[in-house]
Amino acid sequence: QLSDQQMSDSPLSQFREVYLPPALHPLNKTFVKDGKWKDVDSTQEKRRSFLHDFCKKYNSRKKLRTHLVHLVSRIYVEDRHKVLYCEVPKAGCSNWKRVLMVLNGLAASAHNISHDDVHYGKHLRKLDSYDIKGIYTRLNTYTKTIFVRDPMERLVSAFRDKFEHPNSYYHPVFGKAIIKKYRHNANEEALKTGSGVKFKEFIQYLLDSHRPVGMDIHWEQVSKLCYPCLIKYDFIGKFETLEEDANYFLQLVGAPAELKFPKFKDRHSSDERTSAEVVRQYLKELSKEERQLTYDFYYLDYLMFNYTSP
């Protein structure tokens, strides 16, 4: 990590100028040999110009004065194909990391890399592990991608994953604190294990400005994980069209033809995927006001990526 002194000596003030307003570069399509990507490509151009116009209107300079190193702390680097991938949890990130490992020559196939190996094996470098020059060079020359998901779906998916299944981190760390603060007649068992958090309690925690435990990347806003108005992403994928987008992106960066984005659901594979219908069931547990406040919490994500408000 850099000290504040090193930070103020580094070209950070210039960094803000360089990236705002971001110019929209044409995507390099030299590797795309196939005519079948026309629709995916035009969707891509629409998403890019939509985000670009949004960022021009919403001047984020006032809101996001933050260190370069912090800005890039969620971005994974794949040097062989010159790819930067900003990780948004619950939007296909495990399979993306598998693909990056294959691209990087760390694995032969995406299909036999375990979940733990993806998330806890230190195989992939993050952009904040390079020096300022290394960060700059990659930001300016690599193909930068982000994959996003409807904010409510992502939120419910995170809740189901972390709180409805046994979890040796989220139950004791988040669960205990949430039950202690928001469940008035909590029994000792619940207070001891932190298991059984209800969606409504989770939302109370999320919306509490004095929340008893900090934020977590699984429900942090994409605007704060990836800073899409400060870092100009070349490619915006959506979970809703994940395979199509991902396979087109792999073509764009010249990936081996046989590498396809994996289809499998990474965890709790027997569970139904979190769909709009599943989300509706969960939102029923909230009051009208809580639903509105939750939407407000994610409203930038809704706006930037053109999701319809629920």
mmCIF file of C-alpha atoms in Angstrom:
data_model
loop_
_atom_site.group_PDB
_atom_site.id
_atom_site.type_symbol
_atom_site.label_atom_id
_atom_site.label_comp_id
_atom_site.label_asym_id
_atom_site.label_seq_id
_atom_site.Cartn_x
_atom_site.Cartn_y
_atom_site.Cartn_z
ATOM 1 C CA GLN A 1 0.000 0.000 0.000
ATOM 2 C CA LEU A 2 1.157 3.525 -0.706
ATOM 3 C CA SER A 3 1.479 6.171 1.964
ATOM 4 C CA ASP A 4 -0.462 9.405 1.668
ATOM 5 C CA GLN A 5 2.790 11.182 0.885
ATOM 6 C CA GLN A 6 3.519 8.885 -2.051
ATOM 7 C CA MET A 7 -0.077 9.316 -3.083
ATOM 8 C CA SER A 8 0.119 13.066 -3.214
ATOM 9 C CA ASP A 9 3.340 12.838 -5.244
ATOM 10 C CA SER A 10 1.728 10.475 -7.707
ATOM 11 C CA PRO A 11 -0.211 11.732 -10.732
ATOM 12 C CA LEU A 12 -3.549 11.358 -8.995
ATOM 13 C CA SER A 13 -4.898 14.827 -9.634
ATOM 14 C CA GLN A 14 -4.069 14.228 -13.244
ATOM 15 C CA PHE A 15 -5.755 10.814 -13.025
ATOM 16 C CA ARG A 16 -9.096 12.505 -12.447
ATOM 17 C CA GLU A 17 -8.570 14.802 -15.398
ATOM 18 C CA VAL A 18 -7.482 11.944 -17.648
ATOM 19 C CA TYR A 19 -10.578 9.890 -16.975
ATOM 20 C CA LEU A 20 -13.282 12.540 -16.959
ATOM 21 C CA PRO A 21 -15.203 12.866 -19.138
ATOM 22 C CA PRO A 22 -14.245 9.526 -20.630
ATOM 23 C CA ALA A 23 -13.953 9.432 -24.389
ATOM 24 C CA LEU A 24 -15.670 6.452 -25.921
ATOM 25 C CA HIS A 25 -13.086 4.498 -27.901
ATOM 26 C CA PRO A 26 -14.230 2.114 -30.591
ATOM 27 C CA LEU A 27 -13.746 -1.507 -29.536
ATOM 28 C CA ASN A 28 -10.955 -3.334 -31.307
ATOM 29 C CA LYS A 29 -12.767 -5.996 -33.314
ATOM 30 C CA THR A 30 -9.857 -7.429 -35.321
ATOM 31 C CA PHE A 31 -10.216 -10.875 -33.741
ATOM 32 C CA VAL A 32 -13.931 -11.190 -34.459
ATOM 33 C CA LYS A 33 -14.205 -13.436 -37.485
ATOM 34 C CA ASP A 34 -17.819 -14.430 -37.115
ATOM 35 C CA GLY A 35 -20.802 -12.585 -38.527
ATOM 36 C CA LYS A 36 -23.069 -13.999 -35.813
ATOM 37 C CA TRP A 37 -22.137 -11.367 -33.211
ATOM 38 C CA LYS A 38 -23.915 -8.441 -34.873
ATOM 39 C CA ASP A 39 -26.756 -8.206 -32.341
ATOM 40 C CA VAL A 40 -24.524 -8.690 -29.330
ATOM 41 C CA ASP A 41 -22.256 -6.021 -30.720
ATOM 42 C CA SER A 42 -24.986 -3.461 -31.255
ATOM 43 C CA THR A 43 -26.308 -4.123 -27.726
ATOM 44 C CA GLN A 44 -22.768 -3.571 -26.495
ATOM 45 C CA GLU A 45 -22.494 -0.222 -28.280
ATOM 46 C CA LYS A 46 -25.827 0.878 -26.802
ATOM 47 C CA ARG A 47 -24.756 -0.023 -23.275
ATOM 48 C CA ARG A 48 -21.444 1.745 -23.678
ATOM 49 C CA SER A 49 -22.901 4.958 -25.003
ATOM 50 C CA PHE A 50 -25.687 4.850 -22.418
ATOM 51 C CA LEU A 51 -23.147 4.648 -19.575
ATOM 52 C CA HIS A 52 -20.966 7.258 -21.230
ATOM 53 C CA ASP A 53 -23.859 9.723 -21.535
ATOM 54 C CA PHE A 54 -24.961 9.000 -17.996
ATOM 55 C CA CYS A 55 -21.472 9.720 -16.642
ATOM 56 C CA LYS A 56 -21.306 12.975 -18.594
ATOM 57 C CA LYS A 57 -24.578 14.115 -17.044
ATOM 58 C CA TYR A 58 -23.811 12.870 -13.575
ATOM 59 C CA ASN A 59 -20.585 14.602 -12.763
ATOM 60 C CA SER A 60 -19.042 12.075 -10.431
ATOM 61 C CA ARG A 61 -15.943 14.138 -9.700
ATOM 62 C CA LYS A 62 -17.653 15.752 -6.727
ATOM 63 C CA LYS A 63 -18.739 12.409 -5.325
ATOM 64 C CA LEU A 64 -15.814 10.128 -5.958
ATOM 65 C CA ARG A 65 -12.568 11.633 -4.790
ATOM 66 C CA THR A 66 -10.752 8.460 -4.037
ATOM 67 C CA HIS A 67 -7.268 7.010 -4.323
ATOM 68 C CA LEU A 68 -6.190 5.359 -7.545
ATOM 69 C CA VAL A 69 -5.170 2.232 -5.650
ATOM 70 C CA HIS A 70 -8.617 1.998 -4.092
ATOM 71 C CA LEU A 71 -10.301 2.571 -7.457
ATOM 72 C CA VAL A 72 -8.663 -0.500 -8.949
ATOM 73 C CA SER A 73 -8.728 -2.835 -5.956
ATOM 74 C CA ARG A 74 -11.453 -5.094 -7.421
ATOM 75 C CA ILE A 75 -9.901 -5.406 -10.867
ATOM 76 C CA TYR A 76 -8.284 -8.670 -11.947
ATOM 77 C CA VAL A 77 -5.433 -8.662 -14.452
ATOM 78 C CA GLU A 78 -4.800 -11.141 -17.245
ATOM 79 C CA ASP A 79 -1.575 -10.083 -18.962
ATOM 80 C CA ARG A 80 -1.443 -12.547 -21.862
ATOM 81 C CA HIS A 81 -4.605 -11.315 -23.547
ATOM 82 C CA LYS A 82 -4.412 -7.882 -21.953
ATOM 83 C CA VAL A 83 -7.673 -8.105 -20.040
ATOM 84 C CA LEU A 84 -8.851 -6.208 -16.963
ATOM 85 C CA TYR A 85 -11.953 -7.652 -15.321
ATOM 86 C CA CYS A 86 -13.696 -5.805 -12.500
ATOM 87 C CA GLU A 87 -15.274 -8.319 -10.171
ATOM 88 C CA VAL A 88 -18.941 -7.855 -9.309
ATOM 89 C CA PRO A 89 -19.930 -10.696 -6.964
ATOM 90 C CA LYS A 90 -23.135 -12.582 -7.860
ATOM 91 C CA ALA A 91 -22.834 -11.653 -11.534
ATOM 92 C CA GLY A 92 -20.903 -14.640 -12.838
ATOM 93 C CA CYS A 93 -17.616 -13.747 -11.149
ATOM 94 C CA SER A 94 -16.538 -17.295 -10.186
ATOM 95 C CA ASN A 95 -16.782 -18.489 -13.745
ATOM 96 C CA TRP A 96 -15.065 -15.340 -14.978
ATOM 97 C CA LYS A 97 -12.136 -16.019 -12.677
ATOM 98 C CA ARG A 98 -11.982 -19.594 -13.999
ATOM 99 C CA VAL A 99 -11.845 -18.227 -17.541
ATOM 100 C CA LEU A 100 -9.091 -15.762 -16.618
ATOM 101 C CA MET A 101 -7.086 -18.623 -15.146
ATOM 102 C CA VAL A 102 -7.403 -20.552 -18.401
ATOM 103 C CA LEU A 103 -6.487 -17.471 -20.460
ATOM 104 C CA ASN A 104 -3.462 -16.977 -18.257
ATOM 105 C CA GLY A 105 -2.278 -20.557 -18.780
ATOM 106 C CA LEU A 106 -2.896 -21.488 -15.136
ATOM 107 C CA ALA A 107 -5.445 -24.184 -15.989
ATOM 108 C CA ALA A 108 -6.262 -26.253 -19.049
ATOM 109 C CA SER A 109 -10.022 -26.003 -18.695
ATOM 110 C CA ALA A 110 -12.482 -23.943 -16.706
ATOM 111 C CA HIS A 111 -14.439 -27.038 -15.759
ATOM 112 C CA ASN A 112 -12.148 -28.649 -13.237
ATOM 113 C CA ILE A 113 -11.271 -25.625 -11.106
ATOM 114 C CA SER A 114 -12.966 -25.833 -7.712
ATOM 115 C CA HIS A 115 -14.812 -22.965 -6.084
ATOM 116 C CA ASP A 116 -12.221 -22.688 -3.308
ATOM 117 C CA ASP A 117 -9.383 -22.696 -5.792
ATOM 118 C CA VAL A 118 -11.042 -19.840 -7.669
ATOM 119 C CA HIS A 119 -11.649 -17.679 -4.634
ATOM 120 C CA TYR A 120 -8.887 -18.609 -2.219
ATOM 121 C CA GLY A 121 -6.045 -19.790 -4.420
ATOM 122 C CA LYS A 122 -3.856 -16.762 -5.076
ATOM 123 C CA HIS A 123 -3.633 -17.358 -8.800
ATOM 124 C CA LEU A 124 -4.767 -14.101 -10.303
ATOM 125 C CA ARG A 125 -3.185 -10.728 -9.697
ATOM 126 C CA LYS A 126 -5.246 -7.680 -8.908
ATOM 127 C CA LEU A 127 -4.476 -4.320 -10.439
ATOM 128 C CA ASP A 128 -3.725 -2.695 -7.079
ATOM 129 C CA SER A 129 -0.708 -4.987 -6.674
ATOM 130 C CA TYR A 130 1.210 -3.098 -9.404
ATOM 131 C CA ASP A 131 3.020 0.207 -9.033
ATOM 132 C CA ILE A 132 1.404 3.420 -10.268
ATOM 133 C CA LYS A 133 3.014 3.125 -13.687
ATOM 134 C CA GLY A 134 1.932 -0.507 -14.008
ATOM 135 C CA ILE A 135 -1.622 0.456 -13.081
ATOM 136 C CA TYR A 136 -1.705 3.328 -15.564
ATOM 137 C CA THR A 137 -0.238 1.385 -18.452
ATOM 138 C CA ARG A 138 -2.773 -1.398 -18.031
ATOM 139 C CA LEU A 139 -5.725 0.969 -17.562
ATOM 140 C CA ASN A 140 -4.770 2.754 -20.739
ATOM 141 C CA THR A 141 -3.954 -0.215 -22.960
ATOM 142 C CA TYR A 142 -5.856 -3.312 -21.798
ATOM 143 C CA THR A 143 -9.455 -4.218 -22.645
ATOM 144 C CA LYS A 144 -11.485 -3.432 -19.530
ATOM 145 C CA THR A 145 -14.670 -5.328 -18.814
ATOM 146 C CA ILE A 146 -17.344 -5.337 -16.158
ATOM 147 C CA PHE A 147 -20.290 -7.733 -15.790
ATOM 148 C CA VAL A 148 -23.321 -6.463 -13.895
ATOM 149 C CA ARG A 149 -26.719 -7.768 -12.793
ATOM 150 C CA ASP A 150 -30.114 -6.370 -11.884
ATOM 151 C CA PRO A 151 -29.436 -4.874 -8.418
ATOM 152 C CA MET A 152 -32.352 -6.529 -6.601
ATOM 153 C CA GLU A 153 -31.558 -9.915 -8.124
ATOM 154 C CA ARG A 154 -27.953 -9.551 -7.146
ATOM 155 C CA LEU A 155 -28.932 -8.559 -3.604
ATOM 156 C CA VAL A 156 -31.350 -11.458 -3.112
ATOM 157 C CA SER A 157 -28.840 -13.857 -4.658
ATOM 158 C CA ALA A 158 -26.182 -12.694 -2.178
ATOM 159 C CA PHE A 159 -28.573 -13.028 0.740
ATOM 160 C CA ARG A 160 -29.575 -16.568 -0.250
ATOM 161 C CA ASP A 161 -25.975 -17.618 -0.807
ATOM 162 C CA LYS A 162 -24.572 -16.231 2.435
ATOM 163 C CA PHE A 163 -27.422 -16.578 4.915
ATOM 164 C CA GLU A 164 -29.603 -19.495 3.800
ATOM 165 C CA HIS A 165 -26.722 -21.947 3.637
ATOM 166 C CA PRO A 166 -24.231 -22.894 6.348
ATOM 167 C CA ASN A 167 -21.390 -20.392 6.216
ATOM 168 C CA SER A 168 -18.478 -20.242 8.624
ATOM 169 C CA TYR A 169 -17.803 -16.562 7.919
ATOM 170 C CA TYR A 170 -21.084 -14.783 7.207
ATOM 171 C CA HIS A 171 -23.103 -16.352 10.037
ATOM 172 C CA PRO A 172 -20.697 -15.593 12.903
ATOM 173 C CA VAL A 173 -19.531 -12.235 11.542
ATOM 174 C CA PHE A 174 -22.627 -10.714 9.941
ATOM 175 C CA GLY A 175 -25.395 -12.986 11.185
ATOM 176 C CA LYS A 176 -24.661 -12.551 14.896
ATOM 177 C CA ALA A 177 -24.423 -8.773 14.649
ATOM 178 C CA ILE A 178 -27.603 -8.531 12.555
ATOM 179 C CA ILE A 179 -29.664 -10.748 14.872
ATOM 180 C CA LYS A 180 -28.371 -8.955 17.946
ATOM 181 C CA LYS A 181 -29.334 -5.529 16.642
ATOM 182 C CA TYR A 182 -32.543 -6.155 14.691
ATOM 183 C CA ARG A 183 -34.250 -9.162 16.316
ATOM 184 C CA HIS A 184 -35.917 -8.057 19.501
ATOM 185 C CA ASN A 185 -36.696 -11.401 21.076
ATOM 186 C CA ALA A 186 -33.689 -13.338 19.766
ATOM 187 C CA ASN A 187 -33.062 -16.644 21.509
ATOM 188 C CA GLU A 188 -29.636 -17.659 22.747
ATOM 189 C CA GLU A 189 -29.038 -20.188 20.004
ATOM 190 C CA ALA A 190 -29.539 -17.543 17.282
ATOM 191 C CA LEU A 191 -27.316 -15.050 19.105
ATOM 192 C CA LYS A 192 -24.633 -17.683 19.505
ATOM 193 C CA THR A 193 -24.545 -19.015 15.945
ATOM 194 C CA GLY A 194 -25.779 -16.057 13.895
ATOM 195 C CA SER A 195 -27.708 -18.492 11.696
ATOM 196 C CA GLY A 196 -31.219 -17.933 10.391
ATOM 197 C CA VAL A 197 -31.059 -14.227 9.515
ATOM 198 C CA LYS A 198 -34.305 -13.189 7.838
ATOM 199 C CA PHE A 199 -34.319 -11.127 4.661
ATOM 200 C CA LYS A 200 -36.102 -8.262 6.415
ATOM 201 C CA GLU A 201 -33.380 -8.174 9.107
ATOM 202 C CA PHE A 202 -30.689 -8.234 6.443
ATOM 203 C CA ILE A 203 -32.328 -5.230 4.739
ATOM 204 C CA GLN A 204 -32.536 -3.364 8.054
ATOM 205 C CA TYR A 205 -28.784 -3.861 8.376
ATOM 206 C CA LEU A 206 -28.175 -2.785 4.781
ATOM 207 C CA LEU A 207 -30.125 0.458 5.183
ATOM 208 C CA ASP A 208 -28.762 1.326 8.623
ATOM 209 C CA SER A 209 -26.284 4.198 8.456
ATOM 210 C CA HIS A 210 -24.907 2.940 11.780
ATOM 211 C CA ARG A 211 -24.733 -0.671 10.711
ATOM 212 C CA PRO A 212 -23.164 -2.961 13.284
ATOM 213 C CA VAL A 213 -20.793 -4.574 10.743
ATOM 214 C CA GLY A 214 -19.340 -2.972 7.650
ATOM 215 C CA MET A 215 -20.304 -3.359 4.014
ATOM 216 C CA ASP A 216 -19.378 -6.449 2.041
ATOM 217 C CA ILE A 217 -18.486 -6.765 -1.632
ATOM 218 C CA HIS A 218 -21.407 -9.138 -2.216
ATOM 219 C CA TRP A 219 -23.929 -6.350 -1.648
ATOM 220 C CA GLU A 220 -21.798 -3.244 -2.179
ATOM 221 C CA GLN A 221 -23.031 -1.039 -5.039
ATOM 222 C CA VAL A 222 -21.308 -1.633 -8.389
ATOM 223 C CA SER A 223 -20.704 2.117 -8.537
ATOM 224 C CA LYS A 224 -18.426 1.702 -5.494
ATOM 225 C CA LEU A 225 -16.807 -1.580 -6.494
ATOM 226 C CA CYS A 226 -15.815 -0.683 -10.036
ATOM 227 C CA TYR A 227 -16.236 3.114 -10.391
ATOM 228 C CA PRO A 228 -17.722 2.928 -13.896
ATOM 229 C CA CYS A 229 -17.692 6.711 -14.336
ATOM 230 C CA LEU A 230 -14.007 7.043 -13.491
ATOM 231 C CA ILE A 231 -12.693 3.953 -15.230
ATOM 232 C CA LYS A 232 -13.814 3.733 -18.797
ATOM 233 C CA TYR A 233 -14.890 0.124 -19.326
ATOM 234 C CA ASP A 234 -14.632 -1.049 -22.913
ATOM 235 C CA PHE A 235 -17.135 -3.832 -22.500
ATOM 236 C CA ILE A 236 -20.259 -4.000 -20.339
ATOM 237 C CA GLY A 237 -21.639 -7.488 -19.909
ATOM 238 C CA LYS A 238 -24.872 -8.348 -18.154
ATOM 239 C CA PHE A 239 -25.693 -11.425 -16.118
ATOM 240 C CA GLU A 240 -29.018 -11.576 -17.961
ATOM 241 C CA THR A 241 -27.154 -12.260 -21.237
ATOM 242 C CA LEU A 242 -24.057 -13.708 -19.593
ATOM 243 C CA GLU A 243 -22.975 -16.477 -21.962
ATOM 244 C CA GLU A 244 -23.581 -14.518 -25.137
ATOM 245 C CA ASP A 245 -21.763 -11.459 -23.821
ATOM 246 C CA ALA A 246 -18.912 -13.464 -22.346
ATOM 247 C CA ASN A 247 -18.301 -15.514 -25.477
ATOM 248 C CA TYR A 248 -18.328 -12.382 -27.627
ATOM 249 C CA PHE A 249 -15.868 -10.745 -25.247
ATOM 250 C CA LEU A 250 -13.587 -13.794 -25.482
ATOM 251 C CA GLN A 251 -13.596 -13.398 -29.279
ATOM 252 C CA LEU A 252 -12.752 -9.711 -28.937
ATOM 253 C CA VAL A 253 -9.623 -10.401 -26.895
ATOM 254 C CA GLY A 254 -8.412 -13.219 -29.114
ATOM 255 C CA ALA A 255 -9.037 -16.100 -26.706
ATOM 256 C CA PRO A 256 -8.467 -19.656 -27.984
ATOM 257 C CA ALA A 257 -11.465 -20.717 -30.077
ATOM 258 C CA GLU A 258 -12.191 -23.730 -27.885
ATOM 259 C CA LEU A 259 -12.529 -21.638 -24.721
ATOM 260 C CA LYS A 260 -16.214 -21.068 -24.021
ATOM 261 C CA PHE A 261 -17.704 -19.446 -20.954
ATOM 262 C CA PRO A 262 -18.808 -22.207 -18.529
ATOM 263 C CA LYS A 263 -22.542 -22.661 -18.103
ATOM 264 C CA PHE A 264 -22.577 -24.222 -14.652
ATOM 265 C CA LYS A 265 -23.946 -22.603 -11.503
ATOM 266 C CA ASP A 266 -21.062 -22.434 -9.118
ATOM 267 C CA ARG A 267 -22.600 -22.998 -5.689
ATOM 268 C CA HIS A 268 -25.724 -24.643 -4.319
ATOM 269 C CA SER A 269 -26.327 -25.923 -7.814
ATOM 270 C CA SER A 270 -29.577 -27.625 -6.839
ATOM 271 C CA ASP A 271 -31.120 -24.302 -5.791
ATOM 272 C CA GLU A 272 -33.313 -22.460 -8.225
ATOM 273 C CA ARG A 273 -31.481 -19.504 -9.731
ATOM 274 C CA THR A 274 -32.460 -16.143 -8.312
ATOM 275 C CA SER A 275 -34.983 -14.937 -10.892
ATOM 276 C CA ALA A 276 -37.356 -11.980 -10.981
ATOM 277 C CA GLU A 277 -40.045 -14.279 -9.534
ATOM 278 C CA VAL A 278 -37.812 -15.390 -6.655
ATOM 279 C CA VAL A 279 -36.958 -11.734 -5.956
ATOM 280 C CA ARG A 280 -40.653 -10.841 -5.825
ATOM 281 C CA GLN A 281 -41.209 -13.410 -3.058
ATOM 282 C CA TYR A 282 -38.413 -11.911 -0.964
ATOM 283 C CA LEU A 283 -39.514 -8.328 -1.493
ATOM 284 C CA LYS A 284 -42.951 -9.259 -0.130
ATOM 285 C CA GLU A 285 -41.324 -9.526 3.304
ATOM 286 C CA LEU A 286 -40.455 -5.826 3.234
ATOM 287 C CA SER A 287 -42.628 -2.799 3.856
ATOM 288 C CA LYS A 288 -43.275 -0.449 0.960
ATOM 289 C CA GLU A 289 -40.876 2.027 2.520
ATOM 290 C CA GLU A 290 -38.104 -0.554 2.898
ATOM 291 C CA ARG A 291 -38.498 -1.555 -0.731
ATOM 292 C CA GLN A 292 -38.215 2.068 -1.811
ATOM 293 C CA LEU A 293 -35.147 2.674 0.378
ATOM 294 C CA THR A 294 -33.466 -0.453 -0.967
ATOM 295 C CA TYR A 295 -34.078 0.770 -4.491
ATOM 296 C CA ASP A 296 -32.676 4.180 -3.504
ATOM 297 C CA PHE A 297 -29.592 2.467 -2.101
ATOM 298 C CA TYR A 298 -28.880 0.967 -5.538
ATOM 299 C CA TYR A 299 -30.303 3.731 -7.666
ATOM 300 C CA LEU A 300 -26.968 4.622 -9.275
ATOM 301 C CA ASP A 301 -26.524 1.004 -10.373
ATOM 302 C CA TYR A 302 -30.026 1.065 -11.844
ATOM 303 C CA LEU A 303 -29.297 4.265 -13.721
ATOM 304 C CA MET A 304 -25.794 3.506 -14.985
ATOM 305 C CA PHE A 305 -26.669 0.163 -16.464
ATOM 306 C CA ASN A 306 -30.163 1.015 -17.621
ATOM 307 C CA TYR A 307 -32.037 -1.471 -15.449
ATOM 308 C CA THR A 308 -35.762 -0.906 -15.042
ATOM 309 C CA SER A 309 -36.665 0.127 -11.528
ATOM 310 C CA PRO A 310 -38.763 -2.529 -9.793
#
